[in-house]
XYZ file of N, CA and C in Angstrom:
216
model
N 161.271 99.405 111.842
C 161.942 98.122 111.793
C 163.413 98.323 112.156
N 163.954 97.512 113.023
C 165.358 97.636 113.387
C 166.259 97.355 112.178
N 167.422 97.993 112.158
C 168.351 97.805 111.048
C 169.773 97.766 111.590
N 170.589 96.913 110.996
C 171.995 96.857 111.384
C 172.731 98.074 110.830
N 173.693 98.527 111.575
C 174.486 99.688 111.167
C 175.103 99.466 109.786
N 175.656 98.292 109.555
C 176.274 97.998 108.256
C 175.247 98.083 107.130
N 174.042 97.604 107.387
C 172.983 97.642 106.382
C 172.576 99.078 106.087
N 172.440 99.881 107.136
C 172.069 101.288 106.985
C 173.095 102.027 106.123
N 174.366 101.914 106.478
C 175.400 102.627 105.730
C 175.601 102.044 104.333
N 175.339 100.750 104.170
C 175.396 100.147 102.843
C 174.319 100.723 101.935
N 173.114 100.894 102.476
C 172.019 101.480 101.699
C 172.323 102.942 101.368
N 172.853 103.673 102.323
C 173.220 105.069 102.079
C 174.273 105.166 100.978
N 175.266 104.306 101.020
C 176.304 104.301 99.989
C 175.706 103.991 98.624
N 174.793 103.019 98.575
C 174.154 102.659 97.310
C 173.391 103.851 96.731
N 172.639 104.536 97.571
C 171.871 105.692 97.117
C 172.768 106.824 96.631
N 173.938 106.932 97.236
C 174.882 107.997 96.861
C 175.783 107.592 95.701
N 175.711 106.320 95.300
C 176.532 105.851 94.188
C 177.997 105.711 94.523
N 178.290 105.375 95.776
C 179.673 105.187 96.205
C 179.847 103.769 96.754
N 181.082 103.384 96.954
C 181.375 102.055 97.477
C 180.884 101.931 98.919
N 180.433 100.737 99.270
C 179.998 100.495 100.643
C 181.185 100.617 101.589
N 180.946 101.133 102.791
C 182.043 101.236 103.757
C 182.447 99.846 104.241
N 183.683 99.749 104.656
C 184.174 98.498 105.229
C 184.198 98.652 106.738
N 183.652 97.682 107.425
C 183.640 97.693 108.874
C 184.630 96.653 109.374
N 185.457 97.053 110.302
C 186.432 96.136 110.882
C 186.034 95.850 112.315
N 186.382 94.673 112.758
C 186.113 94.293 114.133
C 187.391 94.487 114.934
N 187.397 95.445 115.877
C 188.599 95.666 116.671
C 188.849 94.519 117.636
N 190.071 94.417 118.096
C 190.426 93.394 119.070
C 189.606 93.622 120.343
N 189.310 92.560 121.063
C 188.489 92.657 122.267
C 189.078 93.591 123.324
N 190.388 93.725 123.368
C 191.002 94.587 124.377
C 191.085 96.048 123.919
N 190.610 96.315 122.731
C 190.610 97.673 122.198
C 189.433 98.437 122.812
N 189.634 99.673 123.221
C 188.589 100.469 123.837
C 187.466 100.841 122.888
N 187.667 100.625 121.590
C 186.642 100.985 120.608
C 185.646 99.870 120.342
N 185.749 98.762 121.032
C 184.891 97.612 120.751
C 183.419 97.987 120.885
N 183.048 98.671 121.921
C 181.639 99.015 122.132
C 181.096 99.867 120.984
N 181.876 100.830 120.527
C 181.456 101.698 119.428
C 181.333 100.942 118.122
N 182.138 99.944 117.925
C 182.230 99.267 116.635
C 181.257 98.099 116.494
N 180.512 97.781 117.531
C 179.603 96.646 117.416
C 178.499 96.940 116.422
N 177.985 95.890 115.841
C 176.963 96.007 114.812
C 175.617 95.646 115.423
N 175.058 96.560 116.176
C 173.802 96.307 116.873
C 172.631 96.858 116.077
N 171.487 96.252 116.281
C 170.274 96.764 115.655
C 169.822 98.013 116.400
N 169.308 98.940 115.641
C 168.785 100.165 116.225
C 167.286 100.203 115.984
N 166.514 100.351 117.053
C 165.065 100.430 116.948
C 164.605 101.671 117.693
N 164.233 102.721 116.965
C 163.851 103.964 117.621
C 162.432 103.954 118.202
N 161.758 102.844 118.150
C 160.373 102.775 118.606
C 160.162 103.277 120.019
N 161.014 102.874 120.950
C 160.858 103.314 122.337
C 161.066 104.813 122.461
N 162.068 105.343 121.771
C 162.323 106.782 121.816
C 161.142 107.548 121.224
N 160.635 107.091 120.087
C 159.487 107.749 119.463
C 158.290 107.737 120.417
N 158.039 106.591 121.044
C 156.909 106.476 121.968
C 157.098 107.407 123.167
N 158.301 107.435 123.713
C 158.596 108.278 124.877
C 158.405 109.757 124.557
N 158.798 110.178 123.374
C 158.703 111.581 122.986
C 157.381 111.926 122.289
N 156.559 110.909 122.047
C 155.282 111.143 121.390
C 155.423 111.506 119.919
N 156.431 110.964 119.265
C 156.679 111.265 117.855
C 156.034 110.230 116.946
N 155.750 110.624 115.739
C 155.259 109.713 114.707
C 156.247 109.740 113.551
N 156.655 108.583 113.043
C 157.584 108.561 111.911
C 156.960 109.210 110.667
N 157.775 109.888 109.907
C 157.322 110.510 108.663
C 157.357 109.498 107.522
N 158.351 108.616 107.540
C 158.544 107.649 106.469
C 158.192 106.246 106.948
N 157.818 105.389 106.018
C 157.414 104.030 106.365
C 158.567 103.181 106.886
N 159.782 103.458 106.406
C 160.965 102.747 106.895
C 162.203 103.588 106.607
N 163.354 103.121 107.088
C 164.570 103.920 106.944
C 164.984 104.095 105.487
N 164.697 103.101 104.650
C 165.072 103.219 103.235
C 164.345 104.383 102.556
N 163.065 104.522 102.853
C 162.287 105.625 102.271
C 162.824 106.966 102.762
N 163.160 107.038 104.037
C 163.715 108.276 104.586
C 165.062 108.623 103.983
N 165.928 107.634 103.869
C 167.244 107.875 103.266
C 167.107 108.335 101.820
N 166.239 107.679 101.075
C 166.050 108.049 99.671
C 165.592 109.500 99.560
N 164.685 109.915 100.437
C 164.184 111.289 100.417
C 165.293 112.285 100.760
N 166.098 111.982 101.764
C 167.186 112.872 102.173
C 168.234 112.997 101.068
N 168.613 111.877 100.478
C 169.626 111.914 99.408
C 169.079 112.684 98.210
N 167.824 112.464 97.862
C 167.226 113.192 96.737
C 167.187 114.684 97.021
N 166.867 115.066 98.239
C 166.807 116.499 98.595
C 168.182 117.127 98.546
N 169.212 116.391 98.935
C 170.573 116.922 98.908
C 171.073 117.101 97.485
N 170.551 116.309 96.565
C 170.984 116.419 95.164
C 170.332 117.596 94.455
N 169.211 118.085 94.973
C 168.502 119.211 94.357
C 169.185 120.537 94.639
């Protein structure tokens, strides 16, 4: 399922017990505009192209597993 960058990092922050990051929108003439956009990411095409199968049902399950492993 596609997820917004802000949502992804918000969930990661929640799992880590820290404050959510703040995202700012740069001015249109700033060269960082492309990097700072909040686009959905859907790895489905990449997975299909590489013949991969996801290990986790969604990004939340994967993040929870990674954070739990880092705490051990």
